[in-house]
N, CA and C of each residue as an Amber inpcrd file, in Angstrom:
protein
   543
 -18.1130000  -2.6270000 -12.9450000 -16.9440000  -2.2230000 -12.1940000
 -16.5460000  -0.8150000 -12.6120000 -15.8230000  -0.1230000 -11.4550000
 -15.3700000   1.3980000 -11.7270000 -13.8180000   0.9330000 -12.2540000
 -13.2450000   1.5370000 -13.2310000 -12.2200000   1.5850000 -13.5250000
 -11.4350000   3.1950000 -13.7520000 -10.3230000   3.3850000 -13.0120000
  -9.7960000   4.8120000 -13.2140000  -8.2780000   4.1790000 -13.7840000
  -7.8940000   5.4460000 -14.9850000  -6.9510000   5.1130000 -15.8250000
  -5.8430000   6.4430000 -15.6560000  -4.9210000   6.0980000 -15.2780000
  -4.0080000   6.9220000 -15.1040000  -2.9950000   7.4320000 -15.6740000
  -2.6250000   8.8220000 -15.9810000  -1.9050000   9.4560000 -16.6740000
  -0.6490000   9.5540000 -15.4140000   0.2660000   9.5400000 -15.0860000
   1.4700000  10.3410000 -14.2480000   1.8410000  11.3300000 -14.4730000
   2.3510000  12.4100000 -13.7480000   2.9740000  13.2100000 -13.8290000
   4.3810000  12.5550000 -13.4950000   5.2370000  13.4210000 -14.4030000
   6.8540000  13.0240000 -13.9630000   7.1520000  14.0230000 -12.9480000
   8.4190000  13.4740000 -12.4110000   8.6690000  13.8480000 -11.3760000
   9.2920000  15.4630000 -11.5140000   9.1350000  16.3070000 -10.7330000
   9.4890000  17.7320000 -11.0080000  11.2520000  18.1330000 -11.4330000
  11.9980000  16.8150000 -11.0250000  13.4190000  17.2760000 -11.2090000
  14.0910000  16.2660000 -12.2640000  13.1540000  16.0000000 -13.6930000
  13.2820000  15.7010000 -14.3960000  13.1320000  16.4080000 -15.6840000
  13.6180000  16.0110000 -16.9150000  13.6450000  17.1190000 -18.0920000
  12.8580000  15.8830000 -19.3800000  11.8620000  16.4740000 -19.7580000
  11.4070000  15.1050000 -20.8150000  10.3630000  16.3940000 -21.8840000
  10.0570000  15.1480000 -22.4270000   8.6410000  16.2380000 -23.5900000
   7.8430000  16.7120000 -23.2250000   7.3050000  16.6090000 -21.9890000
   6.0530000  17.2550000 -21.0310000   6.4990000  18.6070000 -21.1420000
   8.1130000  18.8410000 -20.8180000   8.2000000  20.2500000 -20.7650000
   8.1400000  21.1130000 -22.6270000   7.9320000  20.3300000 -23.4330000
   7.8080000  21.2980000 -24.7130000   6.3470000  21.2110000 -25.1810000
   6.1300000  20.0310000 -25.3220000   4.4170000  19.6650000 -25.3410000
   3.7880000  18.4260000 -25.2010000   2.9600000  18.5520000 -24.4560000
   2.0590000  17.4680000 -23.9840000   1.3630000  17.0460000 -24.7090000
   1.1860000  15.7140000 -24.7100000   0.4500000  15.2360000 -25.7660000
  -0.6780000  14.0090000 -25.0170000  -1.4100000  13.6780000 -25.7510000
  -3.0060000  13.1620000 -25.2320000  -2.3020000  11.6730000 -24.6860000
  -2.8370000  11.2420000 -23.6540000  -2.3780000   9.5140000 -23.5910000
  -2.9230000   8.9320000 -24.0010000  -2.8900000   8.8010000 -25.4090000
  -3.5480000   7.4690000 -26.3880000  -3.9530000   6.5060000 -25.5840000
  -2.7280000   5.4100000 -24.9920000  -2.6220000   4.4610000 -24.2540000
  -3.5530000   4.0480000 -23.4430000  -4.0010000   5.1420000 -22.5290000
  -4.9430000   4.9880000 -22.0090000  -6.4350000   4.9770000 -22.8240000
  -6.2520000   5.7650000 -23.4620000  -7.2900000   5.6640000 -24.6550000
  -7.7250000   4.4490000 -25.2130000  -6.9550000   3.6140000 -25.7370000
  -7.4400000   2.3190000 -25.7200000  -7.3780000   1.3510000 -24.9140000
  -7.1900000   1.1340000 -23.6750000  -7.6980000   0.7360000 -22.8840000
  -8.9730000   1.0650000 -22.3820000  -9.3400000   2.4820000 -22.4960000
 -10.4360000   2.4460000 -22.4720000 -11.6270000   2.2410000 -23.2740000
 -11.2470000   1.9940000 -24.4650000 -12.0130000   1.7540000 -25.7810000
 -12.3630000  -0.1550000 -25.6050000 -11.3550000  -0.4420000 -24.6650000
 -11.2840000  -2.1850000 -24.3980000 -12.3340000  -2.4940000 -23.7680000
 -13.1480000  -1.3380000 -22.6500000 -13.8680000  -1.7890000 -21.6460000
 -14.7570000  -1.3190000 -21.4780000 -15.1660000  -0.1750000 -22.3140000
 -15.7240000   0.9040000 -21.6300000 -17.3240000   0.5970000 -22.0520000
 -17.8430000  -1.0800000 -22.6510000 -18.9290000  -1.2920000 -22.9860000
 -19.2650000  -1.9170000 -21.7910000 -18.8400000  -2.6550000 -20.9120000
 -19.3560000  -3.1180000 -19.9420000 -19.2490000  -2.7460000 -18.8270000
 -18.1400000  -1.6000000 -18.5840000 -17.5980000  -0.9930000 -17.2400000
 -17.5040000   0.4580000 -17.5190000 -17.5880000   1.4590000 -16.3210000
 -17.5900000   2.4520000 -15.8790000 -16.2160000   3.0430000 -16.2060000
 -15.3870000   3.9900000 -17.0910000 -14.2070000   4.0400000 -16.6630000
 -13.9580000   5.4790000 -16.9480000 -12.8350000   5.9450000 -16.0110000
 -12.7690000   7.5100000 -16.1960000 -11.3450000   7.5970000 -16.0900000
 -10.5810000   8.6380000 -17.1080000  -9.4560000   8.8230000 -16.7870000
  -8.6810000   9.9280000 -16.4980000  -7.9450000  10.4670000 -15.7630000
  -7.6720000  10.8280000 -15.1370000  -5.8350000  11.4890000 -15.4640000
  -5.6660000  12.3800000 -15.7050000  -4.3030000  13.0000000 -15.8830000
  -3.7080000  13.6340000 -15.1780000  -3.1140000  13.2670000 -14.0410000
  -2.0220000  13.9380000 -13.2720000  -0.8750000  15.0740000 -13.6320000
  -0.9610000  15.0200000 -15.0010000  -0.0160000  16.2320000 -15.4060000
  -0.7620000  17.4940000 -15.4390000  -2.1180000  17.3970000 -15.0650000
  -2.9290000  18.7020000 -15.6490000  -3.5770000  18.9740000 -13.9430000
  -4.1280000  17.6210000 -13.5670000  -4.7370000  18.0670000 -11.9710000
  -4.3600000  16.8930000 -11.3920000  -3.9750000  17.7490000 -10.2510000
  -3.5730000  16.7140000  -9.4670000  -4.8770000  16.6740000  -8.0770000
  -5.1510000  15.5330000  -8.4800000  -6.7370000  15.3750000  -7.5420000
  -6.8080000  13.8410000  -8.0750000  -5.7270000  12.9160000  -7.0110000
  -5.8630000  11.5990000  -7.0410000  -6.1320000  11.0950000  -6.2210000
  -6.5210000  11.5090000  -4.5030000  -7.1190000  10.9700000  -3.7990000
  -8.7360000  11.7720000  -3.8260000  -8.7720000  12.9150000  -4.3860000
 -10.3790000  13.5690000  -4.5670000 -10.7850000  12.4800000  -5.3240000
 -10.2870000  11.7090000  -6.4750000 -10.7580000  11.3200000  -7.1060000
 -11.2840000  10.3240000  -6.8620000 -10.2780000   9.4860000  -5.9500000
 -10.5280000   7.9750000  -5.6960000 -11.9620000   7.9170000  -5.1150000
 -11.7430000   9.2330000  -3.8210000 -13.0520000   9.2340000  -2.3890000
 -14.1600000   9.4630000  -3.6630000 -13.9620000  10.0110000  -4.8280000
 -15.8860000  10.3870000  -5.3180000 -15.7120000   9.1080000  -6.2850000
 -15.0070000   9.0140000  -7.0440000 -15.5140000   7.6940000  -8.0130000
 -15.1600000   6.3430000  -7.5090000 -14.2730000   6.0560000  -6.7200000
 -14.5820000   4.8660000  -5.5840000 -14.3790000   3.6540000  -7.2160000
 -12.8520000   3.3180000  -7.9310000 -12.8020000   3.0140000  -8.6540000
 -12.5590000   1.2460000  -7.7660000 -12.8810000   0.1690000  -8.5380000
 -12.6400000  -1.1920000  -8.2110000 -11.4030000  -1.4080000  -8.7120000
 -10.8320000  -0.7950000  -9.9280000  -9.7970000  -1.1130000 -10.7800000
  -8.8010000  -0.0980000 -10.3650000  -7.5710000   0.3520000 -10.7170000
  -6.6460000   1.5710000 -11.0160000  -5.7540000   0.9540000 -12.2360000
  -5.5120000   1.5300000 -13.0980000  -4.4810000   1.2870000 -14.3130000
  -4.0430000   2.6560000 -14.3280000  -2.3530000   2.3340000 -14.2330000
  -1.6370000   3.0050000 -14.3490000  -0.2340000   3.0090000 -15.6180000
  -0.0930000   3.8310000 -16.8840000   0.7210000   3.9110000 -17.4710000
   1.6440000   4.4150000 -16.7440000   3.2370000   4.1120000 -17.6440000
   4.2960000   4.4640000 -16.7730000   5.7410000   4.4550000 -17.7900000
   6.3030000   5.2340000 -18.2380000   7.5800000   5.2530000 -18.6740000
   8.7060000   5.1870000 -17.5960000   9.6660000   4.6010000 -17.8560000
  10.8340000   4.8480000 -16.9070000  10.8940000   6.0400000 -16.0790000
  10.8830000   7.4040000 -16.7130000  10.9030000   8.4900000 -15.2920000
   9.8880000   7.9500000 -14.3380000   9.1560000   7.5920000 -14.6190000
   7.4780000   7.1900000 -13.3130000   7.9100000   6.3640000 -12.4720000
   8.6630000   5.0950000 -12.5660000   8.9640000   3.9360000 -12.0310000
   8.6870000   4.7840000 -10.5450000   9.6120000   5.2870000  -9.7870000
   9.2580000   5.7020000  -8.7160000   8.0460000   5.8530000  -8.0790000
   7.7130000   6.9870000  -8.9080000   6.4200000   7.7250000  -8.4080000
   5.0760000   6.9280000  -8.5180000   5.1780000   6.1430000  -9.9030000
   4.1500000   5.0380000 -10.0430000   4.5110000   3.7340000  -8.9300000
   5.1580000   3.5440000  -8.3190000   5.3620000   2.4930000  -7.0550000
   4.7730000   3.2410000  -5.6500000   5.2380000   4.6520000  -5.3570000
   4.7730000   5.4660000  -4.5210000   3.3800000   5.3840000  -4.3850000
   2.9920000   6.0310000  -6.0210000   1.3940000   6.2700000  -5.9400000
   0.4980000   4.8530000  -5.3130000   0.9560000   3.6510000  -6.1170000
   0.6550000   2.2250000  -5.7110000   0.3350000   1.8700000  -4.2950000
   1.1200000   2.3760000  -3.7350000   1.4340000   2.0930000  -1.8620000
   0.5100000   2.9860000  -1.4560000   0.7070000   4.2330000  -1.8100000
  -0.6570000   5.5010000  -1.3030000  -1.7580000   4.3020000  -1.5450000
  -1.9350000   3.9690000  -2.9410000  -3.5730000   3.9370000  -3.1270000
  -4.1140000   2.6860000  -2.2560000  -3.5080000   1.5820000  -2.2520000
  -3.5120000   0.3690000  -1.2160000  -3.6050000   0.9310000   0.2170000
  -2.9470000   1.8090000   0.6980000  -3.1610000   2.4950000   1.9410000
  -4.5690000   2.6820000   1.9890000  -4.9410000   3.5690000   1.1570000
  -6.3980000   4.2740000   1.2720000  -7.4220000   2.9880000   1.1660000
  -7.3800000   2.1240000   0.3000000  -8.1470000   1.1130000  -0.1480000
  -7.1390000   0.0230000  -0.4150000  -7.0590000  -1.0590000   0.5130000
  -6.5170000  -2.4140000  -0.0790000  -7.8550000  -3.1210000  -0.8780000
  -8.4790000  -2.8440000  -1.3440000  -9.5800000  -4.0470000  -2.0710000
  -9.6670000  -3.1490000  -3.3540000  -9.2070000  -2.2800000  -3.7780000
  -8.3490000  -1.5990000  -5.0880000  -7.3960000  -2.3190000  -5.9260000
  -7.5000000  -3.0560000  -6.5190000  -6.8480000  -3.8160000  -7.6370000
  -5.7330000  -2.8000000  -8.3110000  -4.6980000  -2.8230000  -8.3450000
  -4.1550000  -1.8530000  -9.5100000  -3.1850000  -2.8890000  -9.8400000
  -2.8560000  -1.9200000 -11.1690000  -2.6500000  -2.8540000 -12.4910000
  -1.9170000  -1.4660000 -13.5130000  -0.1100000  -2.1300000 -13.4440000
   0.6110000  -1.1580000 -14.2370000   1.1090000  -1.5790000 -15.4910000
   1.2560000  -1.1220000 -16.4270000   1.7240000  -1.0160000 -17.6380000
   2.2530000  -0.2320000 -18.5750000   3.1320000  -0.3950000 -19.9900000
   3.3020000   0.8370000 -20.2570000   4.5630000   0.3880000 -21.0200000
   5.3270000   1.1020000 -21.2330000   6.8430000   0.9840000 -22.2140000
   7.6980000   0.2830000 -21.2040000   7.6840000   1.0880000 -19.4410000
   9.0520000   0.5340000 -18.9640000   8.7500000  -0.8170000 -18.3230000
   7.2440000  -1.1520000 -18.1130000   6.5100000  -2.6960000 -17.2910000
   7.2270000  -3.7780000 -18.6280000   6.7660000  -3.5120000 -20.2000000
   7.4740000  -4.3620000 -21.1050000   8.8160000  -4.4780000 -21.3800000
   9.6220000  -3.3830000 -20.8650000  11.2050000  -3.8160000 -21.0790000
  11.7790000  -3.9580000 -19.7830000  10.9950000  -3.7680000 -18.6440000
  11.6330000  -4.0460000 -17.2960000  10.8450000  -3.9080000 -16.0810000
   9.9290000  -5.4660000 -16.2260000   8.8640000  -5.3530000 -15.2350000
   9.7280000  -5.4850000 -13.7710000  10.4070000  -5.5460000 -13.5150000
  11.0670000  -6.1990000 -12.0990000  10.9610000  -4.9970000 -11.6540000
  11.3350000  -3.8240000 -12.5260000  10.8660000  -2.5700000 -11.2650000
   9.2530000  -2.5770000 -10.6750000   9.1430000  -3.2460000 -11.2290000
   7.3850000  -2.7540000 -10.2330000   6.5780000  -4.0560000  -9.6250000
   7.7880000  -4.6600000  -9.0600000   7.2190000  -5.9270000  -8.3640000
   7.2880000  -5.5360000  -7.0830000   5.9560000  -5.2560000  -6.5730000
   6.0610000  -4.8150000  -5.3170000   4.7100000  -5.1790000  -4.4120000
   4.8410000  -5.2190000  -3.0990000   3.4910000  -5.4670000  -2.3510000
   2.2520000  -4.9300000  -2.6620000   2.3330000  -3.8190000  -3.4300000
   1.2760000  -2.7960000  -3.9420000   0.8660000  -2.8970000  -5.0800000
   1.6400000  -3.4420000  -6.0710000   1.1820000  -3.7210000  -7.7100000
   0.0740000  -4.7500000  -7.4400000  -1.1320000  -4.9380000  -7.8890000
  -1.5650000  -6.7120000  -7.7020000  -1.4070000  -7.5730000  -9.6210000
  -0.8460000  -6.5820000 -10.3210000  -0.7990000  -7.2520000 -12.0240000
   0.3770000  -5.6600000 -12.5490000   0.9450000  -6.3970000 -13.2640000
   1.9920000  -6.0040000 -14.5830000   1.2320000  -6.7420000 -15.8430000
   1.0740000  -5.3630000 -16.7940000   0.8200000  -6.0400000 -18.0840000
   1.8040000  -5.2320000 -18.9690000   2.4170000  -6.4800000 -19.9090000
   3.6260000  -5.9650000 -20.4850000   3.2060000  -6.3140000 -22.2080000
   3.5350000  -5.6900000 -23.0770000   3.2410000  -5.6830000 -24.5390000
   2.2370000  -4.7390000 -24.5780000   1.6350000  -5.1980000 -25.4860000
   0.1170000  -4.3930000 -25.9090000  -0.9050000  -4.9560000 -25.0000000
  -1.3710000  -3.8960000 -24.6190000  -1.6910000  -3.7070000 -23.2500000
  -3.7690000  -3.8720000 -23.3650000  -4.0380000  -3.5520000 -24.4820000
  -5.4230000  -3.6430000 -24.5710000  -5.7240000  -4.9950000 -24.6330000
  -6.1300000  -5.9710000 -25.3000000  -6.3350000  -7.6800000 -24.6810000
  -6.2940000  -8.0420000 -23.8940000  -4.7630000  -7.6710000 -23.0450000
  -4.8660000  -8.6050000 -21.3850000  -5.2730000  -7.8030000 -20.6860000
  -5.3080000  -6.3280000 -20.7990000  -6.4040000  -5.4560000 -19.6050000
  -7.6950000  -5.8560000 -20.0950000  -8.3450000  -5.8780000 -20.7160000
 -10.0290000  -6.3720000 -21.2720000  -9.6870000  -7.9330000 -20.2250000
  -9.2870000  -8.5800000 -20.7810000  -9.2430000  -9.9670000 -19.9060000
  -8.7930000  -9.4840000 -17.8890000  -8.2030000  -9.1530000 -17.7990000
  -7.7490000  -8.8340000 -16.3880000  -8.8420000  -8.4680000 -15.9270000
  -9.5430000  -7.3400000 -16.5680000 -11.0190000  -6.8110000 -15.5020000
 -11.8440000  -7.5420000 -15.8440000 -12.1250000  -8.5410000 -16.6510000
 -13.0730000  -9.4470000 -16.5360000 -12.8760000 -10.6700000 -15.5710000
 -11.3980000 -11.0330000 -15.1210000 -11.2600000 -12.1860000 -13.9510000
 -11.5230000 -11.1160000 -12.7490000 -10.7010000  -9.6220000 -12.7320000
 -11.4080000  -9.2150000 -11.4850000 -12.7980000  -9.3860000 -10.9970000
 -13.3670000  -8.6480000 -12.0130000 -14.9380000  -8.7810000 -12.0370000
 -15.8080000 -10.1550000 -11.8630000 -15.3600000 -11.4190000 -12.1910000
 -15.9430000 -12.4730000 -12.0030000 -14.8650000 -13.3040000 -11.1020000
 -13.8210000 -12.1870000 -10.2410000 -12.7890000 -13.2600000  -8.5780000
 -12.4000000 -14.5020000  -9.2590000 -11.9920000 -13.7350000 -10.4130000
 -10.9340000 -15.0730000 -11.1370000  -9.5500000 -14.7120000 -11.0040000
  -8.4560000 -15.9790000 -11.2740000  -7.0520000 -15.2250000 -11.1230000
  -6.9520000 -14.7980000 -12.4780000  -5.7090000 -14.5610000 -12.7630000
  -5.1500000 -14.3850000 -13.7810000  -4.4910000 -14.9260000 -14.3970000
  -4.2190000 -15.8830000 -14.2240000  -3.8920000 -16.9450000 -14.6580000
  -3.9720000 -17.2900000 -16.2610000  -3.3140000 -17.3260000 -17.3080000
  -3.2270000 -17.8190000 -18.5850000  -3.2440000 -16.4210000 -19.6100000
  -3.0380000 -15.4950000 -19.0680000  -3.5600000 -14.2110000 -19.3260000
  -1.9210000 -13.6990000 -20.2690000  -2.1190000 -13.2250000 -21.3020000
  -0.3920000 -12.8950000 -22.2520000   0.1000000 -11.6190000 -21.6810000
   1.1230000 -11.6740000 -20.9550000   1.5070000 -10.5440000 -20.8090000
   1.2100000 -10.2780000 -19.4120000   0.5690000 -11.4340000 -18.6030000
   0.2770000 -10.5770000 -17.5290000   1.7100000 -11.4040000 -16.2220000
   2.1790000 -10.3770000 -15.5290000   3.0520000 -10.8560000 -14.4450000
   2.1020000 -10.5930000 -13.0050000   2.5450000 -11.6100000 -12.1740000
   1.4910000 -11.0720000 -11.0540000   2.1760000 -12.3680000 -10.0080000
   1.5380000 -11.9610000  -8.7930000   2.1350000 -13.1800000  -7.5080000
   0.8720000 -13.8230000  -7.2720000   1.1780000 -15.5340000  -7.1080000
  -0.3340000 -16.0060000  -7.0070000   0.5240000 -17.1230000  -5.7430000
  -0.1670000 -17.0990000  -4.8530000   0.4140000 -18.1260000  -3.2800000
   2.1530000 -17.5920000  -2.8830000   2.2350000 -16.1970000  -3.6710000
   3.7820000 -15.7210000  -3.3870000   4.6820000 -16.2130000  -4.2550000
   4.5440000 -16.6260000  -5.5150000   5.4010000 -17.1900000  -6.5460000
   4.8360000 -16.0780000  -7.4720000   5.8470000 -16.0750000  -8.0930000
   6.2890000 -14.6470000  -9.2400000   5.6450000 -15.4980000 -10.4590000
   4.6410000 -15.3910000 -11.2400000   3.9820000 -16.3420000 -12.3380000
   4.0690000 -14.5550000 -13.7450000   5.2420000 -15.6540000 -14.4150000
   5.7340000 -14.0440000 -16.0150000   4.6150000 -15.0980000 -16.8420000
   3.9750000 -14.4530000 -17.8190000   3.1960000 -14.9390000 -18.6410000
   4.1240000 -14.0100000 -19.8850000   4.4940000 -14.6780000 -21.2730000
   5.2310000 -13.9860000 -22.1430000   4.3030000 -13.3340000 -22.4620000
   3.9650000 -12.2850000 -23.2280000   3.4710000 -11.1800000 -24.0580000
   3.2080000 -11.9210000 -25.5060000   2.3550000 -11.7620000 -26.3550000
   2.0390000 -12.1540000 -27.4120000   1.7980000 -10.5530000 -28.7410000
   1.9750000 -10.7860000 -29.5680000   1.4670000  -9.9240000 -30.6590000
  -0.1050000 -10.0660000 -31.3510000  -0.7980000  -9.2080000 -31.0820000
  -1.7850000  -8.8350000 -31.9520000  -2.1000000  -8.4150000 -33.1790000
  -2.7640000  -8.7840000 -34.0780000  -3.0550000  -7.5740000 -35.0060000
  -3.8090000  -6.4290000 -34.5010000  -3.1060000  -5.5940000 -34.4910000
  -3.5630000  -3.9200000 -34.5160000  -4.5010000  -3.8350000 -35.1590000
  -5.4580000  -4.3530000 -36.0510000  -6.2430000  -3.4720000 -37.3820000
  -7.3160000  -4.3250000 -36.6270000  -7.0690000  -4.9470000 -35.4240000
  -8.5570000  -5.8450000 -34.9990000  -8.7300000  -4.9550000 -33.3930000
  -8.0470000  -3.9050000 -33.1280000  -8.0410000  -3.4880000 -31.6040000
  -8.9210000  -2.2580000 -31.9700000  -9.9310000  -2.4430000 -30.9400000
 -10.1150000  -0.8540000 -31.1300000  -9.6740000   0.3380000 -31.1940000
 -10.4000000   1.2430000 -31.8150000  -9.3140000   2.7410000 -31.7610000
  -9.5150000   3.4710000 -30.4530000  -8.6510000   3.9050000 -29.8140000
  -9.0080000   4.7930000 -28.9270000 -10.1080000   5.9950000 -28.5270000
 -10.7700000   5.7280000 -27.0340000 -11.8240000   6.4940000 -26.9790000
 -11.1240000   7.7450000 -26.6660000 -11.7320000   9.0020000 -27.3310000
 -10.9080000  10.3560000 -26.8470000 -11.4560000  10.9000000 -26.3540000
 -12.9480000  10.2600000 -26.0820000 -13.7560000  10.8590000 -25.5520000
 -13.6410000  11.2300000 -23.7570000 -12.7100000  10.5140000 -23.0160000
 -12.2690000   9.9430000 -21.7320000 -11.4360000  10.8480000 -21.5150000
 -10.6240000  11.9260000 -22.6030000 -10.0020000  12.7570000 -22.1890000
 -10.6990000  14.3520000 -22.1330000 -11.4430000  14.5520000 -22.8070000
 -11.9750000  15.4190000 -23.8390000 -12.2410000  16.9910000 -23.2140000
 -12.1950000  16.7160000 -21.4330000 -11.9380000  17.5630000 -19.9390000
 -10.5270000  18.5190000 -20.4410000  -9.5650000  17.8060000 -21.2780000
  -8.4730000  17.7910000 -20.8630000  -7.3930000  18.4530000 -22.2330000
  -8.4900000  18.4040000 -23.3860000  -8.1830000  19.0770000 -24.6820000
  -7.2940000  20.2390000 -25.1020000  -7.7950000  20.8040000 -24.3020000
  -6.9630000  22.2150000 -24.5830000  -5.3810000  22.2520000 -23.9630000
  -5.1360000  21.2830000 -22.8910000  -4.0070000  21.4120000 -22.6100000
  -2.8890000  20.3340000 -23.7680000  -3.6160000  19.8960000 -24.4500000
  -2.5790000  18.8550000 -25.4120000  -1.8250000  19.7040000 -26.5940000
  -0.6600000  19.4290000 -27.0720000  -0.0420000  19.7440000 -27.8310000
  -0.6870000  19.3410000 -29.1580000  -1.9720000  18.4340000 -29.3320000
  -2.6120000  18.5100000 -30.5910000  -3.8480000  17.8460000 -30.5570000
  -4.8730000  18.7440000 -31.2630000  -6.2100000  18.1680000 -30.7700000
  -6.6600000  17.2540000 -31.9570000
């Protein structure tokens, strides 16, 4: 499976750390360190280029994961609806700081999964039911609509010292614009 991992840009009439320095999206980083032995995955930073439908038409991703802090809520629901437009058989799948303290913003016709906590386990599990047209069902952390019923799965804790470390290699296009290499 193609998987594309998404950075956001915030919205232009907002004031946050982007404007002093940018820094690498880990986050995505290990998510991609979750998958990247059995699946295709490329990621992708909207704060640096914005080329998210170039991207979709050449890498033709099965997956979309999208991080998201509270400024995004919007724009990450927007982008959602775009990308379902272009491709409904596009799975996307949001997560991030504001999906774990307040998934209800992103319950929408366009999300098809919310993963809330630590986000590497139930994304490794999520693209493996995509990949083998399983639900999601039993999955920690994952929120999602199954026959139109809202199914919250609580979030669980991991040990950290058993997750992989982040691949940096997925950014590595993108180096010079970070506030630290």
């Amino acid at each position: 499976m193609k998987i594309l991992l998404i950075q956001p840009r915030k919205p232009l009439k907002t004031f946050g750390g982007d404007d002093f320095a940018m820094f690498e999206p880990l986050a995505l980083g290990y998510l991609a360190a979750a998958v990247k032995d059995k699946h295709e995955v490329k990621i992708l930073d909207l704060r640096i280029e914005d080329t998210l439908q170039e991207t979709i038409d050449s890498f033709k991703p099965d997956i979309i994961g999208i991080t998201a802090y509270t400024v995004h809520v919007n724009m990450v629901n927007l982008m959602c609806e775009g990308i379902k437009k272009l491709d409904r058989g596009i799975v996307t799948m949001v997560g991030g700081h504001h999906a774990t303290v307040h998934h209800e913003d992103f319950i929408t016709p366009y999300i098809d999964l919310i993963v809330t906590g630590e986000g590497s386990v139930p994304f490794e599990q999520a693209v493996e039911r995509v990949a083998e047209g399983r639900s999601f069902e039993g999955i920690a952390g994952a929120i999602y609509k199954d026959n139109g019923e809202l199914i919250v799965n609580e979030a669980v804790s991991y040990d950290l010292d058993t997750l992989p470390m982040p691949d940096r290699s997925f950014t590595k296009q993108y180096r010079h614009h970070y506030a630290s290499e």
